[in-house]
Coordinates of N, CA and C in Angstrom, one line a residue:
M1 N 44.8 111.6 176.5 CA 46.1 111.3 177.1 C 47.0 110.5 176.2
V2 N 48.3 110.5 176.5 CA 49.2 109.8 175.6 C 49.2 108.4 176.0
S3 N 48.4 107.7 175.5 CA 48.4 106.3 175.9 C 49.6 105.7 175.3
N4 N 50.8 108.9 173.6 CA 51.1 109.5 173.6 C 51.7 109.1 173.3
C5 N 50.0 110.0 172.6 CA 50.3 110.4 172.0 C 50.3 110.1 172.0
L6 N 51.2 109.8 173.1 CA 51.2 110.2 172.6 C 51.5 110.4 172.5
S7 N 52.1 110.0 171.3 CA 52.8 110.5 170.5 C 53.0 110.4 169.9
I8 N 52.9 110.2 171.5 CA 53.0 110.5 170.9 C 53.3 110.6 170.2
F9 N 53.9 110.3 170.1 CA 53.6 110.7 169.1 C 53.0 111.4 168.5
L10 N 53.7 111.2 167.9 CA 52.7 112.2 167.6 C 52.8 112.5 166.1
C11 N 53.6 113.2 165.6 CA 53.5 113.9 164.3 C 53.5 112.9 163.1
V12 N 52.7 111.9 163.1 CA 52.7 110.9 162.1 C 52.3 111.4 160.8
F13 N 51.8 112.6 160.7 CA 51.2 113.1 159.4 C 52.3 113.2 158.4
V14 N 53.6 113.1 158.7 CA 54.6 113.3 157.7 C 54.9 111.9 157.1
I15 N 54.0 111.0 157.1 CA 54.2 109.6 156.8 C 55.4 109.3 156.0
S16 N 55.7 109.8 154.8 CA 56.8 109.4 154.1 C 58.0 110.3 154.3
G17 N 57.8 111.4 154.9 CA 58.9 112.3 155.0 C 59.3 112.9 153.6
S18 N 58.4 112.8 152.7 CA 58.7 113.2 151.3 C 57.8 114.4 150.9
L19 N 57.4 115.2 151.8 CA 56.6 116.3 151.4 C 57.4 117.4 150.8
A20 N 57.8 117.2 149.5 CA 58.7 118.1 148.9 C 58.2 119.5 148.7
T21 N 56.9 119.7 148.7 CA 56.4 121.0 148.5 C 56.3 121.9 149.7
I22 N 56.6 121.3 150.9 CA 56.5 122.0 152.1 C 57.9 122.7 152.4
P23 N 57.9 124.0 152.7 CA 59.2 124.7 153.0 C 59.8 124.2 154.3
G24 N 61.0 124.6 154.6 CA 61.6 124.3 155.9 C 62.7 123.3 155.8
G25 N 63.2 123.0 154.5 CA 64.3 122.2 154.4 C 64.0 120.7 154.3
L26 N 62.7 120.3 154.3 CA 62.3 118.9 154.2 C 62.7 118.4 152.8
K27 N 63.1 117.2 152.7 CA 63.4 116.6 151.4 C 62.7 115.3 151.1
P28 N 62.5 115.0 149.8 CA 61.8 113.8 149.5 C 62.7 112.6 149.7
C29 N 62.1 111.4 150.1 CA 62.8 110.2 150.2 C 62.5 109.2 149.1
K30 N 63.4 108.8 148.3 CA 63.2 107.9 147.2 C 63.0 106.5 147.7
Q31 N 61.9 105.9 147.3 CA 61.6 104.5 147.7 C 62.6 103.5 147.2
S32 N 63.2 103.8 146.1 CA 64.2 102.8 145.6 C 65.6 102.9 146.3
A33 N 65.8 103.9 147.1 CA 67.1 104.1 147.7 C 67.3 103.1 148.8
D34 N 68.6 102.7 149.0 CA 69.0 101.7 150.0 C 68.7 102.3 151.4
D35 N 68.8 103.6 151.6 CA 68.6 104.2 152.9 C 67.2 104.7 153.1
Y36 N 66.2 104.2 152.4 CA 64.8 104.7 152.3 C 64.2 104.8 153.7
N37 N 64.3 103.8 154.5 CA 63.7 103.8 155.8 C 64.4 104.7 156.8
Q38 N 65.7 104.8 156.7 CA 66.4 105.8 157.5 C 66.1 107.2 157.1
C39 N 65.9 107.4 155.8 CA 65.5 108.7 155.3 C 64.2 109.1 155.9
I40 N 63.2 108.2 155.9 CA 61.9 108.4 156.4 C 62.0 108.8 157.9
A41 N 62.8 108.1 158.7 CA 62.9 108.4 160.1 C 63.5 109.8 160.3
T42 N 64.5 110.1 159.5 CA 65.1 111.5 159.6 C 64.1 112.6 159.3
E43 N 63.4 112.4 158.2 CA 62.5 113.4 157.8 C 61.3 113.5 158.7
I44 N 60.8 112.4 159.3 CA 59.7 112.5 160.3 C 60.2 113.4 161.4
Y45 N 61.4 113.2 161.9 CA 61.9 114.0 163.0 C 62.0 115.5 162.6
R46 N 62.5 115.7 161.4 CA 62.7 117.1 160.9 C 61.3 117.8 160.8
A47 N 60.3 117.0 160.3 CA 59.0 117.6 160.1 C 58.3 117.9 161.4
I48 N 58.5 117.0 162.4 CA 58.0 117.3 163.8 C 58.5 118.7 164.3
Q49 N 59.8 118.9 164.1 CA 60.4 120.2 164.5 C 59.8 121.3 163.7
F50 N 59.6 121.1 162.4 CA 59.1 122.1 161.5 C 57.7 122.5 161.9
F51 N 56.9 121.6 162.2 CA 55.5 121.9 162.6 C 55.3 122.2 164.1
K52 N 56.4 122.3 164.8 CA 56.3 122.5 166.2 C 55.4 123.7 166.6
N53 N 55.6 124.8 165.8 CA 54.8 126.0 166.1 C 53.6 126.2 165.2
G54 N 53.3 125.1 164.5 CA 52.1 125.1 163.6 C 52.5 125.6 162.2
N55 N 51.6 125.6 161.3 CA 51.8 126.0 159.9 C 50.5 126.6 159.4
E56 N 50.4 127.9 159.3 CA 49.2 128.6 158.9 C 48.7 128.2 157.4
K57 N 49.7 128.0 156.5 CA 49.4 127.7 155.1 C 48.7 126.4 155.0
L58 N 49.1 125.4 155.8 CA 48.5 124.1 155.8 C 47.4 123.9 156.8
G59 N 47.1 124.9 157.6 CA 46.1 124.9 158.6 C 46.4 124.0 159.8
V60 N 47.7 123.8 160.1 CA 48.1 123.0 161.2 C 48.3 123.8 162.4
T61 N 47.7 123.5 163.5 CA 47.8 124.1 164.8 C 49.1 123.7 165.4
P62 N 49.7 124.5 166.3 CA 50.9 124.1 167.0 C 50.9 122.7 167.6
L63 N 52.0 122.1 167.6 CA 52.2 120.8 168.2 C 52.7 120.9 169.7
E64 N 53.2 122.1 170.0 CA 53.8 122.4 171.3 C 53.2 123.7 171.9
P65 N 52.2 123.5 172.8 CA 51.6 122.2 173.2 C 50.6 121.7 172.3
Y66 N 50.3 120.4 172.3 CA 49.3 119.8 171.5 C 48.0 119.8 172.3
T67 N 47.0 120.4 171.8 CA 45.8 120.7 172.6 C 44.6 119.9 172.2
F68 N 43.7 119.6 173.2 CA 42.4 119.0 173.0 C 41.4 119.8 173.8
E69 N 40.3 120.1 173.2 CA 39.2 120.7 173.9 C 38.6 119.7 174.9
K70 N 38.5 118.5 174.5 CA 37.9 117.4 175.3 C 38.5 116.1 175.0
L71 N 38.7 115.3 176.1 CA 39.2 113.9 175.9 C 38.6 113.1 177.0
V72 N 37.9 112.0 176.5 CA 37.2 111.2 177.5 C 37.7 109.8 177.5
V73 N 38.0 109.3 178.7 CA 38.4 107.9 178.9 C 37.3 107.2 179.7
D74 N 36.6 106.2 179.1 CA 35.4 105.6 179.7 C 35.7 104.1 179.8
E75 N 36.1 103.6 180.9 CA 36.4 102.2 181.1 C 35.3 101.6 182.1
G76 N 34.4 100.8 181.5 CA 33.3 100.4 182.3 C 33.5 99.2 183.1
S77 N 34.6 98.4 182.9 CA 34.9 97.2 183.7 C 36.3 97.0 183.8
G78 N 36.7 96.0 184.6 CA 38.1 95.6 184.8 C 38.6 96.3 186.1
P79 N 39.9 96.1 186.4 CA 40.4 96.6 187.7 C 40.3 98.1 187.8
V80 N 40.4 98.8 186.6 CA 40.3 100.3 186.6 C 39.0 100.6 185.8
A81 N 37.9 100.8 186.6 CA 36.6 101.0 186.0 C 36.2 102.5 186.3
I82 N 36.5 103.4 185.4 CA 36.3 104.8 185.7 C 35.7 105.5 184.4
T83 N 35.1 106.7 184.7 CA 34.8 107.6 183.7 C 35.7 108.9 184.0
L84 N 36.6 109.2 183.1 CA 37.5 110.3 183.2 C 37.4 111.2 182.1
E85 N 37.0 112.4 182.3 CA 36.8 113.4 181.3 C 37.8 114.6 181.5
F86 N 38.6 114.9 180.5 CA 39.5 116.0 180.5 C 38.9 117.1 179.6
K87 N 39.1 118.4 180.0 CA 38.8 119.5 179.2 C 40.0 120.5 179.2
N88 N 40.1 121.2 178.1 CA 41.2 122.2 177.9 C 42.5 121.6 178.2
V89 N 42.8 120.4 177.5 CA 44.0 119.6 177.8 C 45.1 120.1 177.0
E90 N 46.3 120.2 177.6 CA 47.6 120.5 176.9 C 48.6 119.4 177.1
F91 N 49.1 118.9 176.0 CA 50.2 118.0 176.0 C 51.5 118.7 175.8
H92 N 52.4 118.8 176.8 CA 53.7 119.5 176.6 C 54.8 118.4 176.5
G93 N 55.7 118.7 175.6 CA 56.9 117.8 175.4 C 56.8 116.8 174.3
M94 N 55.7 116.8 173.5 CA 55.5 115.8 172.5 C 56.6 115.9 171.4
T95 N 57.1 117.1 171.1 CA 58.1 117.3 170.1 C 59.5 117.0 170.5
N96 N 59.7 116.7 171.8 CA 61.1 116.4 172.3 C 61.3 114.9 172.2
N97 N 61.6 114.4 171.1 CA 61.6 113.0 170.8 C 62.8 112.5 170.0
K98 N 62.8 111.2 169.8 CA 63.8 110.6 168.9 C 63.1 109.5 168.1
I99 N 63.2 109.5 166.8 CA 62.6 108.4 166.0 C 63.6 107.2 166.0
L100 N 63.1 106.1 166.4 CA 63.9 104.9 166.6 C 63.9 104.1 165.3
D101 N 62.8 104.0 164.6 CA 62.7 103.3 163.3 C 61.4 103.7 162.5
A102 N 61.4 103.5 161.2 CA 60.3 103.8 160.4 C 60.2 103.0 159.2
K103 N 59.0 102.7 158.7 CA 58.8 101.9 157.5 C 57.6 102.5 156.7
N104 N 57.6 102.3 155.4 CA 56.5 102.8 154.6 C 56.5 102.1 153.3
D105 N 55.4 101.4 152.9 CA 55.2 100.8 151.6 C 54.0 101.4 150.9
W106 N 53.5 102.5 151.3 CA 52.4 103.2 150.7 C 51.0 102.5 150.9
K107 N 51.1 101.4 151.7 CA 49.8 100.8 152.2 C 49.7 100.9 153.7
T108 N 50.9 100.8 154.3 CA 51.0 100.9 155.8 C 52.3 101.7 156.1
V109 N 52.2 102.7 156.9 CA 53.4 103.3 157.4 C 53.5 103.1 158.9
S110 N 54.6 102.8 159.4 CA 54.8 102.6 160.9 C 56.1 103.2 161.4
F111 N 56.1 103.7 162.6 CA 57.3 104.1 163.2 C 57.3 104.0 164.7
T112 N 58.4 104.0 165.3 CA 58.5 104.0 166.8 C 59.3 105.2 167.2
T113 N 58.8 105.9 168.2 CA 59.5 107.1 168.7 C 59.6 107.0 170.2
M114 N 60.7 107.6 170.7 CA 60.9 107.7 172.1 C 60.7 109.2 172.5
I115 N 59.7 109.5 173.3 CA 59.4 110.8 173.8 C 59.9 110.9 175.2
Y116 N 60.8 111.8 175.5 CA 61.5 111.8 176.7 C 60.6 112.2 177.9
S117 N 59.7 113.1 177.8 CA 58.8 113.5 178.9 C 57.6 114.2 178.3
I118 N 56.4 113.7 178.8 CA 55.2 114.4 178.4 C 54.4 114.8 179.6
E119 N 54.1 116.1 179.7 CA 53.3 116.6 180.8 C 51.9 117.0 180.3
I120 N 50.9 116.4 180.9 CA 49.5 116.5 180.4 C 48.8 117.4 181.5
L121 N 48.4 118.6 181.1 CA 47.7 119.5 182.0 C 46.3 119.7 181.5
G122 N 45.3 119.8 182.5 CA 44.0 120.1 182.1 C 43.0 120.0 183.3
D123 N 41.7 120.3 183.0 CA 40.7 120.2 183.9 C 40.1 118.8 183.8
Y124 N 39.8 118.2 185.0 CA 39.3 116.8 184.9 C 38.1 116.6 185.8
T125 N 37.3 115.6 185.4 CA 36.2 115.0 186.2 C 36.4 113.5 186.2
I126 N 36.4 112.9 187.4 CA 36.6 111.5 187.5 C 35.6 110.8 188.4
S127 N 35.2 109.6 188.1 CA 34.3 108.8 189.0 C 34.5 107.4 188.7
G128 N 34.4 106.5 189.7 CA 34.5 105.1 189.5 C 35.4 104.4 190.5
K129 N 36.1 103.4 190.1 CA 37.0 102.7 191.1 C 38.3 102.4 190.4
V130 N 39.4 102.4 191.2 CA 40.7 102.1 190.7 C 41.3 101.0 191.6
L131 N 41.4 99.8 191.1 CA 41.9 98.7 191.8 C 41.2 98.5 193.1
V132 N 39.9 98.5 193.1 CA 38.9 98.3 194.1 C 38.7 99.5 195.0
L133 N 39.5 100.5 194.9 CA 39.3 101.8 195.7 C 38.4 102.7 194.9
P134 N 37.4 103.3 195.5 CA 36.6 104.3 194.9 C 37.3 105.6 194.7
I135 N 37.0 106.3 193.6 CA 37.6 107.6 193.3 C 36.6 108.5 192.7
Q136 N 36.6 109.8 193.1 CA 35.8 110.8 192.5 C 36.4 112.2 192.8
G137 N 36.2 113.1 191.8 CA 36.7 114.5 192.0 C 36.6 115.3 190.7
T138 N 36.8 116.6 190.9 CA 36.8 117.5 189.8 C 37.8 118.6 190.1
G139 N 38.6 119.0 189.2 CA 39.6 120.0 189.4 C 40.7 120.0 188.4
K140 N 41.9 120.5 188.8 CA 43.0 120.6 187.9 C 43.8 119.3 188.0
S141 N 44.5 118.9 186.9 CA 45.2 117.6 186.9 C 46.6 117.8 186.2
N142 N 47.5 117.0 186.6 CA 48.9 117.0 186.0 C 49.3 115.5 185.9
I143 N 49.4 115.0 184.7 CA 49.9 113.6 184.5 C 51.2 113.7 183.7
T144 N 52.3 113.2 184.3 CA 53.6 113.3 183.7 C 54.1 111.9 183.4
M145 N 54.5 111.7 182.1 CA 55.1 110.4 181.7 C 56.5 110.7 181.3
V146 N 57.4 109.7 181.6 CA 58.8 109.9 181.2 C 59.2 108.6 180.4
D147 N 60.2 108.9 179.5 CA 60.7 107.8 178.6 C 59.5 107.0 178.0
V148 N 58.7 107.7 177.2 CA 57.6 107.1 176.6 C 57.9 106.5 175.2
E149 N 57.8 105.2 175.0 CA 58.0 104.6 173.7 C 56.6 104.5 173.1
A150 N 56.5 105.1 171.9 CA 55.2 105.1 171.2 C 55.4 104.4 169.9
K151 N 54.5 103.5 169.6 CA 54.5 102.8 168.3 C 53.2 103.2 167.5
V152 N 53.5 103.7 166.3 CA 52.4 104.3 165.5 C 52.3 103.5 164.2
T153 N 51.1 103.0 163.9 CA 50.8 102.3 162.6 C 49.7 103.0 161.9
I154 N 49.9 103.4 160.6 CA 48.9 104.1 159.9 C 48.5 103.3 158.6
K155 N 47.3 103.0 158.4 CA 46.8 102.4 157.2 C 46.4 103.5 156.2
L156 N 47.0 103.4 155.0 CA 46.8 104.4 154.0 C 45.8 104.0 152.9
K157 N 45.2 105.0 152.3 CA 44.3 104.7 151.2 C 44.5 105.9 150.2
E158 N 44.2 105.6 148.9 CA 44.3 106.6 147.9 C 42.9 107.1 147.5
V159 N 42.7 108.4 147.4 CA 41.4 108.9 147.1 C 41.6 109.9 145.9
N160 N 40.4 110.1 145.2 CA 40.4 111.0 144.1 C 39.5 112.2 144.4
S161 N 40.0 113.4 144.2 CA 39.2 114.6 144.4 C 39.5 115.6 143.3
N162 N 38.5 115.9 142.5 CA 38.6 116.9 141.4 C 39.7 116.5 140.4
G163 N 39.7 115.2 140.2 CA 40.7 114.7 139.1 C 42.1 114.5 139.6
K164 N 42.3 114.8 140.9 CA 43.7 114.6 141.5 C 43.7 113.5 142.5
H165 N 44.8 112.8 142.6 CA 44.9 111.7 143.6 C 45.6 112.2 144.8
Y166 N 45.1 111.7 146.0 CA 45.7 112.1 147.3 C 45.8 110.8 148.1
I167 N 46.7 110.9 149.1 CA 46.8 109.8 150.1 C 46.1 110.3 151.4
Q168 N 45.3 109.4 152.0 CA 44.7 109.7 153.3 C 44.9 108.6 154.3
A169 N 44.9 108.9 155.5 CA 45.0 107.9 156.6 C 43.6 107.3 156.8
E170 N 43.5 106.0 156.5 CA 42.3 105.3 156.8 C 42.1 104.9 158.2
S171 N 43.2 104.6 158.9 CA 43.2 104.4 160.3 C 44.5 104.6 161.0
V172 N 44.5 105.0 162.2 CA 45.7 105.2 163.0 C 45.7 104.4 164.3
D173 N 46.7 103.7 164.5 CA 46.8 102.9 165.8 C 48.0 103.3 166.5
L174 N 47.8 103.7 167.8 CA 48.9 104.2 168.6 C 49.0 103.4 169.9
K175 N 50.2 102.9 170.2 CA 50.4 102.2 171.5 C 51.6 102.8 172.2
I176 N 51.5 103.0 173.5 CA 52.5 103.7 174.2 C 52.9 102.9 175.4
A177 N 54.2 103.0 175.8 CA 54.7 102.3 177.0 C 55.6 103.3 177.8
P178 N 55.1 104.1 178.7 CA 55.9 105.0 179.5 C 56.7 104.2 180.5
K179 N 57.9 104.6 180.8 CA 58.7 103.9 181.9 C 58.2 104.2 183.2
K180 N 57.7 105.5 183.4 CA 57.1 105.9 184.7 C 56.0 106.9 184.4
T181 N 55.0 106.9 185.2 CA 53.9 107.9 185.2 C 53.6 108.4 186.6
T182 N 53.5 109.7 186.7 CA 53.0 110.3 188.0 C 51.7 111.0 187.8
F183 N 50.8 110.9 188.8 CA 49.5 111.5 188.7 C 49.4 112.6 189.8
D184 N 48.7 113.7 189.5 CA 48.4 114.7 190.5 C 47.0 115.2 190.2
F185 N 46.0 114.7 190.8 CA 44.6 115.1 190.6 C 44.3 116.0 191.9
Q186 N 44.1 117.3 191.6 CA 43.7 118.2 192.7 C 42.2 118.1 193.0
N187 N 41.9 118.3 194.2 CA 40.5 118.4 194.7 C 39.7 117.1 194.6
L188 N 40.4 116.0 194.8 CA 39.8 114.7 194.9 C 38.9 114.7 196.1
F189 N 37.8 113.9 196.0 CA 36.9 113.7 197.2 C 36.4 115.0 197.8
N190 N 36.0 115.9 196.9 CA 35.5 117.2 197.3 C 36.4 118.0 198.2
G191 N 37.7 117.9 197.9 CA 38.7 118.7 198.5 C 39.3 118.1 199.8
D192 N 38.9 116.9 200.1 CA 39.5 116.2 201.3 C 41.0 116.0 201.1
K193 N 41.9 116.8 201.7 CA 43.3 116.7 201.4 C 43.9 115.4 201.8
L194 N 43.5 114.8 202.9 CA 44.1 113.5 203.3 C 43.7 112.4 202.3
L195 N 42.4 112.3 202.0 CA 42.0 111.3 201.0 C 42.6 111.5 199.7
G196 N 42.7 112.8 199.3 CA 43.3 113.1 198.0 C 44.7 112.8 197.9
A197 N 45.5 113.1 198.9 CA 46.9 112.8 198.9 C 47.1 111.3 198.9
N198 N 46.3 110.5 199.7 CA 46.5 109.1 199.7 C 46.1 108.5 198.4
M199 N 45.1 109.0 197.7 CA 44.7 108.4 196.4 C 45.8 108.7 195.4
N200 N 46.4 109.9 195.3 CA 47.4 110.2 194.4 C 48.6 109.4 194.6
A201 N 49.0 109.1 195.9 CA 50.1 108.3 196.2 C 49.8 106.8 195.8
F202 N 48.6 106.4 195.9 CA 48.2 105.0 195.5 C 48.3 104.9 194.0
L203 N 47.8 105.9 193.2 CA 47.9 105.9 191.8 C 49.4 105.9 191.3
N204 N 50.2 106.6 192.0 CA 51.6 106.7 191.6 C 52.4 105.3 191.9
E205 N 52.0 104.7 193.0 CA 52.6 103.4 193.3 C 52.2 102.3 192.4
N206 N 51.0 102.5 191.7 CA 50.5 101.4 190.8 C 50.4 101.9 189.4
H207 N 51.3 102.9 189.0 CA 51.2 103.5 187.7 C 51.2 102.5 186.6
D208 N 52.1 101.5 186.6 CA 52.2 100.5 185.5 C 50.8 99.9 185.2
Q209 N 50.2 99.4 186.2 CA 48.9 98.7 186.0 C 47.8 99.6 185.6
I210 N 47.8 100.8 186.1 CA 46.8 101.8 185.8 C 46.9 102.2 184.3
I211 N 48.1 102.5 183.9 CA 48.3 102.9 182.5 C 48.0 101.7 181.5
K212 N 48.3 100.5 181.9 CA 48.0 99.3 181.1 C 46.5 99.2 180.9
E213 N 45.7 99.4 181.9 CA 44.3 99.3 181.8 C 43.7 100.4 181.0
L214 N 44.2 101.6 181.1 CA 43.7 102.8 180.5 C 44.1 103.0 179.0
N215 N 45.2 102.3 178.7 CA 45.9 102.5 177.4 C 44.9 102.4 176.2
P216 N 44.1 101.3 176.1 CA 43.2 101.3 174.9 C 42.3 102.4 174.7
A217 N 41.7 102.9 175.8 CA 40.7 104.0 175.7 C 41.4 105.3 175.4
M218 N 42.6 105.5 176.0 CA 43.3 106.7 175.8 C 43.9 106.8 174.3
S219 N 44.4 105.6 173.9 CA 44.9 105.5 172.5 C 43.9 105.8 171.5
K220 N 42.7 105.4 171.7 CA 41.6 105.6 170.7 C 41.4 107.1 170.5
G221 N 41.3 107.9 171.6 CA 41.0 109.3 171.5 C 42.2 110.0 170.8
L222 N 43.4 109.7 171.2 CA 44.6 110.3 170.5 C 44.7 109.9 169.1
S223 N 44.5 108.6 168.8 CA 44.6 108.2 167.4 C 43.7 108.9 166.5
Q224 N 42.4 109.2 166.9 CA 41.5 109.9 166.1 C 41.9 111.3 165.8
K225 N 42.5 112.0 166.8 CA 42.9 113.3 166.5 C 44.1 113.4 165.6
I226 N 45.0 112.4 165.8 CA 46.2 112.4 165.0 C 45.8 112.1 163.5
G227 N 44.9 111.2 163.3 CA 44.4 110.9 162.0 C 43.8 112.2 161.3
E228 N 43.1 113.0 162.1 CA 42.5 114.2 161.6 C 43.6 115.2 161.1
T229 N 44.6 115.2 161.9 CA 45.7 116.1 161.6 C 46.4 115.7 160.3
I230 N 46.7 114.4 160.2 CA 47.3 113.8 159.0 C 46.5 114.2 157.8
N231 N 45.3 113.9 157.8 CA 44.4 114.1 156.6 C 44.2 115.6 156.3
Q232 N 44.3 116.4 157.3 CA 44.2 117.8 157.1 C 45.3 118.3 156.2
I233 N 46.5 117.8 156.5 CA 47.7 118.1 155.7 C 47.7 117.5 154.3
L234 N 47.5 116.2 154.3 CA 47.6 115.4 153.0 C 46.5 115.8 152.0
S235 N 45.4 116.3 152.5 CA 44.3 116.7 151.6 C 44.7 117.9 150.7
K236 N 45.8 118.6 151.1 CA 46.2 119.7 150.4 C 47.4 119.4 149.5
I237 N 47.9 118.2 149.5 CA 49.1 117.8 148.7 C 48.8 116.7 147.8
P238 N 48.8 116.9 146.5 CA 48.5 115.7 145.6 C 49.6 114.6 145.7
L239 N 49.1 113.4 145.5 CA 50.0 112.2 145.6 C 51.3 112.4 144.8
K240 N 51.2 112.9 143.6 CA 52.4 113.0 142.8 C 53.5 113.8 143.4
E241 N 53.1 114.7 144.4 CA 54.1 115.6 145.0 C 54.7 115.0 146.3
V242 N 54.2 113.8 146.8 CA 54.7 113.2 148.0 C 55.3 111.8 147.7
K243 N 55.0 111.2 146.6 CA 55.5 109.9 146.3 C 56.5 109.9 145.2
V244 N 57.7 109.6 145.6 CA 58.8 109.8 144.6 C 59.6 108.4 144.5

């Protein structure tokens, strides 16, 4: 889930916005330029749109929707103590965003993006308790977040492969703050419609606290996949072609 992206965030793999060898009108950003950070922000947005439908040459799967085979949120303690497993997850809306700011010094790259709406669809299994109430169920789920502010920080490292230098993401940290979240878990409590409706209403009434509790676990899963996507791309582009 987009603790989102996620985001999501999401397309942080364009770290400098200077992937000059990639087609699609992307341009390099010169680090010495006065408008370097603004250039980065602009090119991150343009790259997100460029990769929206994927890129076969770079082995990048589509970002719309952004898919996971499996995503697990395991919170063992606290007000929200649940095991929540998603399968066949689709994140819709991750590319409908605005880059608010961006920085890069080739050690750390960071940016903040506003994602207007994220719809997370998939199969779920949940058990545990939410704010003292027990919860359990298996079925289809729809989690929708609106006005999601996502802060992404990427630690970079330089690696050598076959005599060429490359940049890789050593770590990715994603933090999100949705203005509102709505939950719709179908087939809660073995299909008991009254209990299920009451629980979904309870989740929606307490969405702020629930997302706050789940954020760290959700962010970890998203950050890992985003890091894999970043490195998948950068492993194909020598450093001299992205750092200008």
